[in-house]
Amino acid sequence: MDRRNFSKQMIYAGMAVPALKSGSLPDPHEASDLKEDIKNLPAREFDVVVAGGGTAGVVAALAAARNGAKTALIEGKGYVGGTVVEGGTALHSFFNLWKAFPGVEKRQVVRGIPQEIIDRLLLVGGTTGHGDVTGKIDYDCVCTAIDTELYKLVALEMLSEAGVSVFTNTLVAGAVKKGSAIEGIITQSRMGRELFKAKCFIDSTAYGDLSAYAGAEFKELNDHPVCNSMALGNVNIEKMYAYLVSKNALGDLAYGIRDGKEGQIIRFGSESGYVIRGKLPDEFVDEVVKLGAGLITTTVHDNYLMFIKINYRMPVSPTNRDEVAKTELIIRKNQYKTLELFRKYLPGCENAFIARTSPSLNIRRGRTITCDFDIPLSEVIGAVHHDDDILVYGFHDSAPRYQIKNGGTYGLPYRALRVKGIDNLLAAGMLITSDFQAHMSTRNTVCCMAQGQAAGTASAICSAKKIGTRDLKYSDLRNTLEKGNVYFEN
Ligand SMILES: Cc1cc2nc3c(=O)[nH]c(=O)nc-3n(C[C@H](O)[C@H](O)[C@H](O)COP(=O)(O)OP(=O)(O)OC[C@H]3O[C@@H](n4cnc5c(N)ncnc54)[C@H](O)[C@@H]3O)c2cc1C
């Protein structure tokens, strides 16, 4: 759906569009005749409302609340964490890319709340810690894998400690505008429809739902496959690893904490069809490539492969519910076929079973929201810093093809989070950055978390000062971020 059609479903100045009749296909033209009187909705009032409690949203809500804002976090699922607990192999990366640059030190460039979450997870055995990736490909990366279930618990505990009002199982379903500002978000839950008012809003829904409902400009680039990552239980990791080594088919390798023991394998495997072709049986390689199955996996526990990705190219953007419904079935069939292949061809996986799948498709892109600034690849790999940096980041998913200059960092400016044309809305997460290769850096979990800290902090200041996001003094934001242990290099 393009922006113009989508906008017909928007809600302006107190008029809202109700849910479509069940069983009918959405026709935005018909639907726009149906009006909802928002005056009758139960209303709640906050300083900051964060839409989407995923990778970026959890950190945004923590930052907003810790900086004094009365904060609500609205999350459609029954838990928080988003793609970090469903799709991503591991958290990449708290560190710079240093290996290709002799003399450059490895240094931790993302700290603050993202590192605090890792520290909390360490206390309960919920992470591998930061492990260097080596191996045949020598992927220049530090891998920080997490126990996805403990992440959900720890994140909810931290939100509760910070005083965030968490509304899980609650869907952001619309926006009420007053001029160029959002007045409130309409939500849908089993308690019916409600209105959440606030001074400042953050869209961290990944899909950009809130921005789109509020009439922001967006693109639907559909330039990535979607995925459903599954976990396999009952796997003998050492046996599988030994087999890959014996066939010279091991791409990545990292060591860290597994089930409380240091120095264990926590990441291993190979890109399907790349390192393994000609080394593992052709019929296995051909099939996994056809199925879109990735063979790089991480693990926090013995006998458990946390993420086996099953990728699939949809013909349209994953905002299309009806195509997504078809894709959910295709991918689940492909997961089962992949399991059968693993059992047959990979020693150590003979008795594996599917221990976990994602409750719905994981996306790498939904809507890309137009913000005041769109960071280009040249600035990412050119290690450019700005007068309004809100974080520094040093990882690129396509390294070593794309490296940050001299193993350094680039800065993401505050402008990159301000949703164009809306006075009180910031975006954080995979929904910013249109350039494919620039996005291959900014979309990574650790960058999304750092964006969350910046967006939450900025929103808290804006709401306290009763100002729009464009009136925020950078020095105020910078000082507060530094107090929150955010690391800068300019
Ligand atoms: C298969 C896959 C593998 C990946 N591998 C890695 C990796 O190894 N390392 C890495 O660093 N990055 C990886 N990434 C990228 C990274 O995981 C994501 O880009 C990042 O987690 C996105 O964070 P986010 O906060 O933007 O979105 P999410 O974490 O997805 O959060 C969005 C949240 O919003 C909620 N939501 C959405 N719409 C609504 C609504 N209308 N109302 C209420 N709630 C809503 C969702 O339920 C979700 O909780 C991977 C991504 C995928 C898909």
Coordinates of C-alpha atoms and ligand atoms in Angstrom, one line a residue:
M1 CA 0.0 0.0 0.0
D2 CA 1.5 3.4 -0.9
R3 CA 1.5 6.4 1.3
R4 CA -1.5 8.1 -0.3
N5 CA -3.8 5.0 0.1
F6 CA -2.5 4.4 3.6
S7 CA -3.2 8.0 4.6
K8 CA -6.8 7.5 3.8
Q9 CA -6.9 5.2 6.8
M10 CA -5.3 7.9 8.9
I11 CA -7.0 9.6 11.8
Y12 CA -7.0 13.3 11.8
A13 CA -8.2 15.8 14.4
G14 CA -10.3 13.5 16.6
M15 CA -11.7 11.2 13.9
A16 CA -10.6 7.6 13.9
V17 CA -11.1 4.7 11.6
P18 CA -12.5 1.6 13.4
A19 CA -11.4 -2.0 12.8
L20 CA -12.4 -3.5 9.5
K21 CA -15.2 -6.0 9.3
S22 CA -13.8 -9.5 9.9
G23 CA -13.4 -11.5 6.7
S24 CA -13.3 -8.4 4.5
L25 CA -10.2 -7.3 2.6
P26 CA -9.1 -3.8 3.6
D27 CA -10.4 -1.2 1.3
P28 CA -9.1 2.1 2.5
H29 CA -11.5 4.1 0.4
E30 CA -14.6 2.4 2.0
A31 CA -13.1 2.4 5.4
S32 CA -12.5 6.1 5.4
D33 CA -16.3 6.6 5.6
L34 CA -16.4 4.9 9.0
K35 CA -15.6 7.3 11.8
E36 CA -14.9 6.7 15.5
D37 CA -15.6 9.3 18.0
I38 CA -12.4 9.5 20.1
K39 CA -14.1 11.5 22.8
N40 CA -15.8 8.2 24.0
L41 CA -12.5 6.3 24.3
P42 CA -11.0 5.8 27.8
A43 CA -8.0 8.1 27.8
R44 CA -4.7 7.8 29.7
E45 CA -2.1 10.5 29.9
F46 CA 1.7 10.2 29.9
D47 CA 4.8 12.4 29.2
V48 CA 6.2 9.9 26.8
V49 CA 4.6 7.0 24.9
V50 CA 6.9 4.4 23.3
A51 CA 5.1 2.4 20.5
G52 CA 6.7 -1.0 20.2
G53 CA 8.6 -2.8 23.0
G54 CA 11.3 -4.4 20.9
T55 CA 15.1 -4.0 20.6
A56 CA 15.0 -0.2 20.5
G57 CA 11.7 0.4 22.3
V58 CA 12.7 -1.3 25.6
V59 CA 15.8 0.9 25.8
A60 CA 13.9 4.0 24.8
A61 CA 11.3 3.4 27.5
L62 CA 14.1 2.8 30.1
A63 CA 15.9 6.0 29.1
A64 CA 12.7 8.1 29.1
A65 CA 11.6 6.9 32.5
R66 CA 15.0 7.2 34.1
N67 CA 15.1 10.8 32.9
G68 CA 12.0 11.6 34.8
A69 CA 9.3 11.1 32.2
K70 CA 6.0 9.3 33.1
T71 CA 6.4 6.7 30.4
A72 CA 4.2 4.1 28.7
L73 CA 5.5 1.3 26.6
I74 CA 2.9 -0.3 24.3
E75 CA 3.7 -3.7 22.9
G76 CA 1.6 -5.9 20.7
K77 CA 2.9 -9.2 22.0
G78 CA 2.9 -10.6 25.5
Y79 CA 6.6 -10.0 26.1
V80 CA 9.2 -7.4 25.2
G81 CA 12.4 -7.7 23.2
G82 CA 11.1 -7.9 19.6
T83 CA 13.5 -9.2 16.9
V84 CA 16.4 -9.5 19.4
V85 CA 14.6 -12.4 21.0
E86 CA 13.1 -13.8 17.8
G87 CA 15.3 -13.4 14.8
G88 CA 18.8 -12.1 15.2
T89 CA 21.6 -14.6 15.7
A90 CA 23.3 -12.4 18.3
L91 CA 23.8 -8.8 19.3
H92 CA 26.2 -7.0 16.9
S93 CA 28.3 -5.3 17.9
F94 CA 29.3 -3.3 20.9
F95 CA 32.8 -2.9 19.4
N96 CA 34.5 -1.4 16.4
L97 CA 35.8 -3.4 13.5
W98 CA 39.5 -3.4 14.2
K99 CA 41.0 -6.5 12.7
A100 CA 41.6 -5.1 9.2
F101 CA 43.5 -2.1 10.5
P102 CA 46.9 -2.9 12.0
G103 CA 47.5 -0.9 15.1
V104 CA 43.9 -0.1 15.7
E105 CA 42.7 -1.1 19.2
K106 CA 39.6 -3.1 19.8
R107 CA 37.3 -0.8 21.8
Q108 CA 33.8 -0.9 23.1
V109 CA 31.9 1.9 21.4
V110 CA 28.3 1.2 22.6
R111 CA 27.9 1.3 26.4
G112 CA 25.0 2.9 28.4
I113 CA 21.8 1.0 28.8
P114 CA 22.5 -1.7 26.2
Q115 CA 25.6 -2.8 28.1
E116 CA 23.6 -2.6 31.4
I117 CA 21.2 -5.2 29.9
I118 CA 24.1 -7.5 29.1
D119 CA 25.5 -7.0 32.7
R120 CA 22.1 -8.0 34.1
L121 CA 21.9 -11.0 31.8
L122 CA 25.4 -12.1 32.9
L123 CA 24.1 -12.3 36.5
V124 CA 21.5 -14.9 35.5
G125 CA 23.4 -16.9 33.0
G126 CA 21.5 -15.2 30.1
T127 CA 24.3 -14.3 27.8
T128 CA 27.5 -15.7 26.3
G129 CA 29.3 -12.4 27.0
H130 CA 31.2 -10.6 24.2
G131 CA 33.0 -13.3 22.1
D132 CA 35.4 -12.5 19.2
V133 CA 34.4 -14.2 16.0
T134 CA 37.2 -16.0 14.2
G135 CA 37.3 -18.9 11.8
K136 CA 37.6 -19.5 8.1
I137 CA 35.8 -16.3 7.0
D138 CA 37.2 -14.4 9.9
Y139 CA 34.1 -12.3 10.1
D140 CA 35.2 -9.2 11.8
C141 CA 32.8 -9.1 14.7
V142 CA 32.1 -9.5 18.3
C143 CA 29.2 -11.8 19.0
T144 CA 27.1 -11.3 22.1
A145 CA 24.4 -14.0 22.2
I146 CA 21.5 -14.0 24.6
D147 CA 19.2 -16.4 26.2
T148 CA 16.0 -15.1 24.5
E149 CA 13.7 -16.1 27.4
L150 CA 15.9 -14.6 30.1
Y151 CA 16.2 -11.4 28.0
K152 CA 12.4 -11.1 28.1
L153 CA 12.4 -11.5 31.8
V154 CA 15.3 -9.2 32.5
A155 CA 13.9 -6.5 30.2
L156 CA 10.5 -6.6 31.9
E157 CA 12.2 -6.4 35.3
M158 CA 14.3 -3.5 34.3
L159 CA 11.2 -1.7 32.9
S160 CA 9.3 -2.3 36.1
E161 CA 12.2 -1.0 38.3
A162 CA 12.4 2.1 36.1
G163 CA 8.7 2.8 36.7
V164 CA 7.6 2.3 33.1
S165 CA 3.9 1.4 32.6
V166 CA 4.1 -1.6 30.3
F167 CA 1.1 -2.4 28.2
T168 CA 1.7 -5.8 26.5
N169 CA -0.8 -7.5 24.3
T170 CA -1.8 -4.0 23.2
L171 CA -1.6 -3.0 19.5
V172 CA -1.1 0.6 18.3
A173 CA -4.0 1.0 15.9
G174 CA -4.1 4.7 15.1
A175 CA -3.0 8.2 15.8
V176 CA -4.9 11.3 16.6
K177 CA -3.3 14.5 15.2
K178 CA -3.6 18.1 16.2
G179 CA -2.0 20.2 13.6
S180 CA 1.5 18.8 13.0
A181 CA 1.7 17.1 16.4
I182 CA 0.4 13.8 17.6
E183 CA -2.1 14.2 20.4
G184 CA -2.6 10.5 21.2
I185 CA -2.3 7.0 20.1
I186 CA -5.3 4.7 19.7
T187 CA -4.7 1.2 20.9
Q188 CA -6.6 -2.1 20.7
S189 CA -6.5 -4.8 23.3
R190 CA -8.9 -7.2 25.0
M191 CA -9.9 -4.2 27.1
G192 CA -11.2 -2.5 23.9
R193 CA -10.0 0.6 22.3
E194 CA -8.2 3.3 24.3
L195 CA -6.4 6.6 23.8
F196 CA -2.9 7.2 25.1
K197 CA -2.0 10.8 25.2
A198 CA 1.5 12.2 25.6
K199 CA 3.7 15.2 25.0
C200 CA 6.2 13.1 23.0
F201 CA 6.0 9.8 21.1
I202 CA 8.6 7.3 19.9
D203 CA 7.9 4.9 17.0
S204 CA 9.9 1.8 17.6
T205 CA 7.5 -0.6 16.0
A206 CA 10.0 -1.7 13.3
Y207 CA 7.2 -1.5 10.8
G208 CA 6.8 2.2 11.3
D209 CA 3.1 1.7 12.2
L210 CA 2.8 4.8 14.4
S211 CA 4.5 7.1 11.9
A212 CA 2.3 5.8 9.1
Y213 CA -0.8 6.2 11.2
A214 CA 0.3 9.8 11.9
G215 CA 0.6 10.5 8.2
A216 CA 4.4 10.6 8.0
E217 CA 6.2 10.0 4.7
F218 CA 7.6 6.5 4.2
K219 CA 8.9 4.1 1.6
E220 CA 8.4 0.3 1.4
L221 CA 11.6 -0.9 -0.1
N222 CA 11.1 -4.6 0.3
D223 CA 14.8 -5.2 -0.3
H224 CA 15.4 -7.9 2.2
P225 CA 14.1 -11.4 2.7
V226 CA 11.8 -12.1 5.7
C227 CA 12.6 -14.9 8.0
N228 CA 11.4 -17.1 10.8
S229 CA 14.3 -18.2 13.0
M230 CA 13.9 -21.6 14.7
A231 CA 15.8 -23.1 17.6
L232 CA 16.8 -26.8 17.5
G233 CA 17.0 -28.8 20.7
N234 CA 18.8 -32.1 21.4
V235 CA 21.9 -31.3 19.3
N236 CA 25.4 -32.5 20.1
I237 CA 27.3 -29.2 19.4
E238 CA 30.8 -30.7 19.7
K239 CA 29.9 -33.5 17.3
M240 CA 28.4 -31.2 14.7
Y241 CA 31.4 -28.8 15.1
A242 CA 33.9 -31.7 14.6
Y243 CA 32.1 -32.8 11.5
L244 CA 32.2 -29.3 9.9
V245 CA 35.9 -29.0 10.8
S246 CA 36.7 -32.5 9.3
K247 CA 35.1 -31.3 6.1
N248 CA 36.9 -27.9 6.1
A249 CA 33.4 -26.4 6.1
L250 CA 33.5 -24.2 9.2
G251 CA 33.0 -20.5 8.5
D252 CA 32.5 -18.7 11.8
L253 CA 33.6 -19.6 15.2
A254 CA 33.4 -17.8 18.6
Y255 CA 34.0 -18.9 22.2
G256 CA 32.3 -17.6 25.3
I257 CA 30.1 -18.6 28.2
R258 CA 27.7 -21.5 27.6
D259 CA 25.6 -23.0 30.4
G260 CA 27.8 -21.2 32.9
K261 CA 31.1 -22.5 31.5
E262 CA 33.7 -20.1 30.0
G263 CA 35.6 -21.0 26.8
Q264 CA 32.8 -22.9 25.1
I265 CA 31.7 -22.7 21.4
I266 CA 28.9 -20.1 21.3
R267 CA 28.8 -19.4 17.5
F268 CA 29.7 -21.7 14.6
G269 CA 28.6 -22.7 11.2
S270 CA 28.8 -21.4 7.6
E271 CA 26.9 -19.4 5.1
S272 CA 24.9 -22.0 3.2
G273 CA 26.2 -22.6 -0.3
Y274 CA 29.3 -20.4 0.2
V275 CA 31.8 -22.1 2.4
I276 CA 30.0 -25.5 2.4
R277 CA 29.6 -26.0 -1.3
G278 CA 31.9 -28.8 -2.5
K279 CA 32.6 -29.8 1.1
L280 CA 29.3 -31.1 2.3
P281 CA 27.1 -33.4 0.2
D282 CA 25.7 -31.5 -2.9
E283 CA 22.2 -32.7 -2.2
F284 CA 22.3 -31.2 1.3
V285 CA 23.8 -27.9 0.1
D286 CA 21.4 -27.6 -2.8
E287 CA 18.4 -28.2 -0.6
V288 CA 19.4 -25.8 2.2
V289 CA 20.1 -23.0 -0.3
K290 CA 16.7 -23.6 -1.9
L291 CA 15.0 -23.5 1.5
G292 CA 16.8 -20.3 2.4
A293 CA 18.3 -21.9 5.5
G294 CA 21.2 -20.2 7.2
L295 CA 23.8 -22.4 8.9
I296 CA 25.4 -19.9 11.2
T297 CA 24.1 -20.3 14.6
T298 CA 24.7 -19.2 18.2
T299 CA 24.1 -21.0 21.4
V300 CA 23.9 -20.1 25.1
H301 CA 23.1 -23.7 26.2
D302 CA 24.5 -27.1 25.7
N303 CA 22.5 -29.3 23.2
Y304 CA 20.8 -26.2 21.8
L305 CA 21.1 -24.2 18.5
M306 CA 19.4 -20.9 19.2
F307 CA 18.9 -19.5 15.7
I308 CA 18.5 -21.4 12.4
K309 CA 17.3 -18.8 10.0
I310 CA 14.8 -19.7 7.3
N311 CA 14.8 -16.8 4.8
Y312 CA 12.1 -16.1 2.2
R313 CA 11.8 -13.4 -0.4
M314 CA 8.2 -12.0 -0.4
P315 CA 6.9 -10.5 -3.6
V316 CA 5.6 -7.5 -1.7
S317 CA 6.4 -5.6 1.5
P318 CA 5.7 -7.5 4.7
T319 CA 3.1 -4.9 5.7
N320 CA 0.8 -6.8 3.4
R321 CA -1.1 -9.0 5.9
D322 CA -2.5 -11.4 3.3
E323 CA 0.8 -12.2 1.6
V324 CA 2.3 -12.6 5.1
A325 CA -0.4 -15.2 6.0
K326 CA 0.7 -17.3 2.9
T327 CA 4.4 -16.8 3.8
E328 CA 3.9 -18.0 7.4
L329 CA 2.8 -21.4 6.1
I330 CA 5.6 -21.6 3.4
I331 CA 8.3 -20.8 6.0
R332 CA 6.9 -23.3 8.6
K333 CA 7.0 -26.0 5.9
N334 CA 10.6 -25.0 5.1
Q335 CA 11.6 -25.2 8.7
Y336 CA 10.4 -28.7 9.0
K337 CA 12.2 -29.7 5.7
T338 CA 15.4 -28.1 7.1
L339 CA 15.1 -30.1 10.3
E340 CA 14.8 -33.3 8.3
L341 CA 18.0 -32.3 6.3
F342 CA 19.9 -31.5 9.5
R343 CA 18.9 -34.9 11.0
K344 CA 20.0 -36.7 7.9
Y345 CA 23.2 -34.9 6.9
L346 CA 24.7 -33.3 10.0
P347 CA 26.2 -35.6 12.6
G348 CA 25.2 -34.3 16.1
C349 CA 21.7 -33.4 14.8
E350 CA 20.3 -36.9 14.4
N351 CA 17.7 -36.5 17.2
A352 CA 17.2 -32.7 16.9
F353 CA 13.7 -31.2 17.2
I354 CA 12.3 -27.8 16.7
A355 CA 12.4 -26.3 20.2
R356 CA 11.2 -22.7 19.4
T357 CA 10.0 -20.7 16.4
S358 CA 9.2 -17.0 16.2
P359 CA 5.5 -16.3 16.8
S360 CA 5.4 -14.4 13.5
L361 CA 7.7 -13.5 10.6
N362 CA 10.8 -11.5 11.4
I363 CA 11.4 -8.6 9.1
R364 CA 14.6 -6.8 8.2
R365 CA 12.6 -3.9 6.8
G366 CA 9.0 -2.8 7.0
R367 CA 8.4 0.9 6.3
T368 CA 11.4 3.2 6.1
I369 CA 10.2 6.4 7.7
T370 CA 11.4 9.7 6.3
C371 CA 13.3 11.6 9.0
D372 CA 15.0 15.0 8.9
F373 CA 18.2 13.3 7.9
D374 CA 18.9 10.0 6.2
I375 CA 22.4 8.8 6.8
P376 CA 24.2 7.8 3.6
L377 CA 26.6 5.0 3.2
S378 CA 29.5 7.4 2.5
E379 CA 29.1 8.8 6.0
V380 CA 28.9 5.4 7.6
I381 CA 32.0 4.0 6.0
G382 CA 33.7 7.4 6.0
A383 CA 33.5 7.5 9.8
V384 CA 31.8 10.9 9.7
H385 CA 30.8 12.6 13.0
H386 CA 28.2 15.4 13.3
D387 CA 27.5 18.3 15.6
D388 CA 24.4 16.5 16.9
D389 CA 25.7 12.9 17.3
I390 CA 23.6 10.8 19.7
L391 CA 25.6 7.7 19.4
V392 CA 28.7 6.3 17.8
Y393 CA 28.8 2.9 16.1
G394 CA 31.5 0.9 14.4
F395 CA 30.0 -2.3 13.0
H396 CA 28.9 -3.1 9.5
D397 CA 27.1 -6.3 8.6
S398 CA 28.9 -6.6 5.2
A399 CA 32.4 -6.3 6.6
P400 CA 35.0 -6.7 5.3
R401 CA 33.4 -5.5 2.0
Y402 CA 32.2 -2.4 3.9
Q403 CA 34.4 -1.2 6.8
I404 CA 34.2 1.9 8.9
K405 CA 37.2 3.9 7.9
N406 CA 40.4 3.1 9.9
G407 CA 38.5 0.8 12.2
G408 CA 36.7 3.8 13.7
T409 CA 33.2 4.9 14.3
Y410 CA 30.6 7.1 12.6
G411 CA 28.1 9.2 14.5
L412 CA 24.3 9.0 14.0
P413 CA 22.9 12.5 14.3
Y414 CA 19.8 13.4 16.4
R415 CA 18.2 14.7 13.1
A416 CA 18.1 11.1 11.9
L417 CA 15.5 10.2 14.5
R418 CA 13.2 13.1 14.0
V419 CA 10.2 12.1 11.9
K420 CA 9.8 14.6 9.1
G421 CA 6.8 16.9 9.4
I422 CA 5.7 15.8 12.9
D423 CA 6.6 18.0 15.9
N424 CA 6.7 15.4 18.7
L425 CA 7.6 12.1 17.1
L426 CA 11.0 10.3 17.1
A427 CA 11.8 7.0 15.3
A428 CA 14.3 4.4 16.6
G429 CA 15.3 1.1 15.2
M430 CA 15.3 -0.6 11.8
L431 CA 12.8 1.9 10.4
I432 CA 15.3 4.6 9.7
T433 CA 18.0 4.8 6.9
S434 CA 16.9 4.1 3.3
D435 CA 20.3 3.2 1.7
F436 CA 20.6 -0.6 1.7
Q437 CA 24.2 -0.7 2.8
A438 CA 24.0 2.1 5.3
H439 CA 21.0 0.3 6.8
M440 CA 23.2 -2.8 7.0
S441 CA 24.9 -1.0 9.7
T442 CA 22.2 1.1 11.5
R443 CA 19.7 -1.8 11.6
N444 CA 21.9 -4.0 13.8
T445 CA 20.6 -4.7 17.3
V446 CA 23.2 -2.8 19.2
C447 CA 22.7 0.3 17.0
C448 CA 18.9 0.1 17.4
M449 CA 19.4 -0.1 21.2
A450 CA 21.7 2.9 21.2
Q451 CA 19.1 4.8 19.1
G452 CA 16.5 3.8 21.7
Q453 CA 18.6 5.4 24.5
A454 CA 18.9 8.6 22.5
A455 CA 15.2 8.7 21.5
G456 CA 14.0 8.0 25.1
T457 CA 16.4 10.6 26.6
A458 CA 15.4 13.3 24.0
S459 CA 11.7 12.6 24.6
A460 CA 12.0 13.0 28.3
I461 CA 13.8 16.3 28.0
C462 CA 11.3 17.6 25.4
S463 CA 8.3 16.6 27.5
A464 CA 9.8 18.2 30.7
K465 CA 10.5 21.4 28.8
K466 CA 7.2 21.2 26.9
I467 CA 9.0 21.7 23.6
G468 CA 8.9 20.0 20.2
T469 CA 11.6 17.6 19.1
R470 CA 13.1 20.3 16.9
D471 CA 13.4 22.8 19.7
L472 CA 15.7 20.6 21.8
K473 CA 19.0 22.1 22.6
Y474 CA 21.7 19.6 21.6
S475 CA 23.9 20.4 24.6
D476 CA 21.1 19.3 26.9
L477 CA 20.7 16.1 25.1
R478 CA 24.4 15.4 24.9
N479 CA 25.0 16.1 28.6
T480 CA 22.1 13.8 29.6
L481 CA 23.3 11.0 27.3
E482 CA 26.8 11.3 28.7
K483 CA 25.4 11.0 32.2
G484 CA 23.7 7.8 30.9
N485 CA 27.1 6.5 30.1
V486 CA 26.8 6.9 26.3
Y487 CA 30.2 6.9 24.7
F488 CA 31.2 9.6 22.1
E489 CA 34.2 10.1 19.9
N490 CA 33.8 13.7 18.9
Ligands
LIG1 C1 16.3 -12.9 10.8 C2 17.1 -11.7 11.3 C3 18.4 -11.9 11.7 C4 19.1 -10.9 12.2 N1 20.4 -11.1 12.7 C5 21.0 -10.1 13.4 C6 22.2 -10.4 14.1 O1 22.7 -11.5 14.1 N2 22.8 -9.4 14.8 C7 22.2 -8.1 14.8 O2 22.8 -7.2 15.5 N3 21.1 -7.8 14.2 C8 20.5 -8.8 13.5 N4 19.3 -8.5 12.8 C9 18.8 -7.2 12.8 C10 18.1 -6.8 14.1 O3 17.7 -7.9 14.8 C11 16.9 -5.9 13.9 O4 17.1 -4.9 12.9 C12 16.6 -5.1 15.2 O5 16.4 -6.1 16.2 C13 15.3 -4.3 15.0 O6 15.0 -3.7 16.2 P1 13.7 -2.7 16.3 O7 13.6 -2.2 17.6 O8 13.7 -1.8 15.1 O9 12.5 -3.7 16.0 P2 11.9 -4.9 16.8 O10 13.0 -5.5 17.8 O11 11.4 -5.9 15.9 O12 10.8 -4.3 17.7 C14 9.6 -3.9 17.2 C15 8.5 -4.1 18.3 O13 7.4 -3.4 18.0 C16 6.2 -4.3 18.2 N5 5.2 -3.8 17.4 C17 5.2 -3.7 16.0 N6 4.0 -3.1 15.6 C18 3.3 -2.8 16.7 C19 2.1 -2.2 16.9 N7 1.3 -1.7 15.9 N8 1.6 -2.0 18.1 C20 2.4 -2.4 19.2 N9 3.6 -3.1 19.1 C21 4.0 -3.2 17.8 C22 6.8 -5.6 17.9 O14 6.0 -6.7 18.4 C23 8.2 -5.6 18.4 O15 8.3 -6.0 19.7 C24 18.5 -9.6 12.3 C25 17.2 -9.4 11.9 C26 16.5 -10.5 11.4 C27 15.1 -10.2 10.9

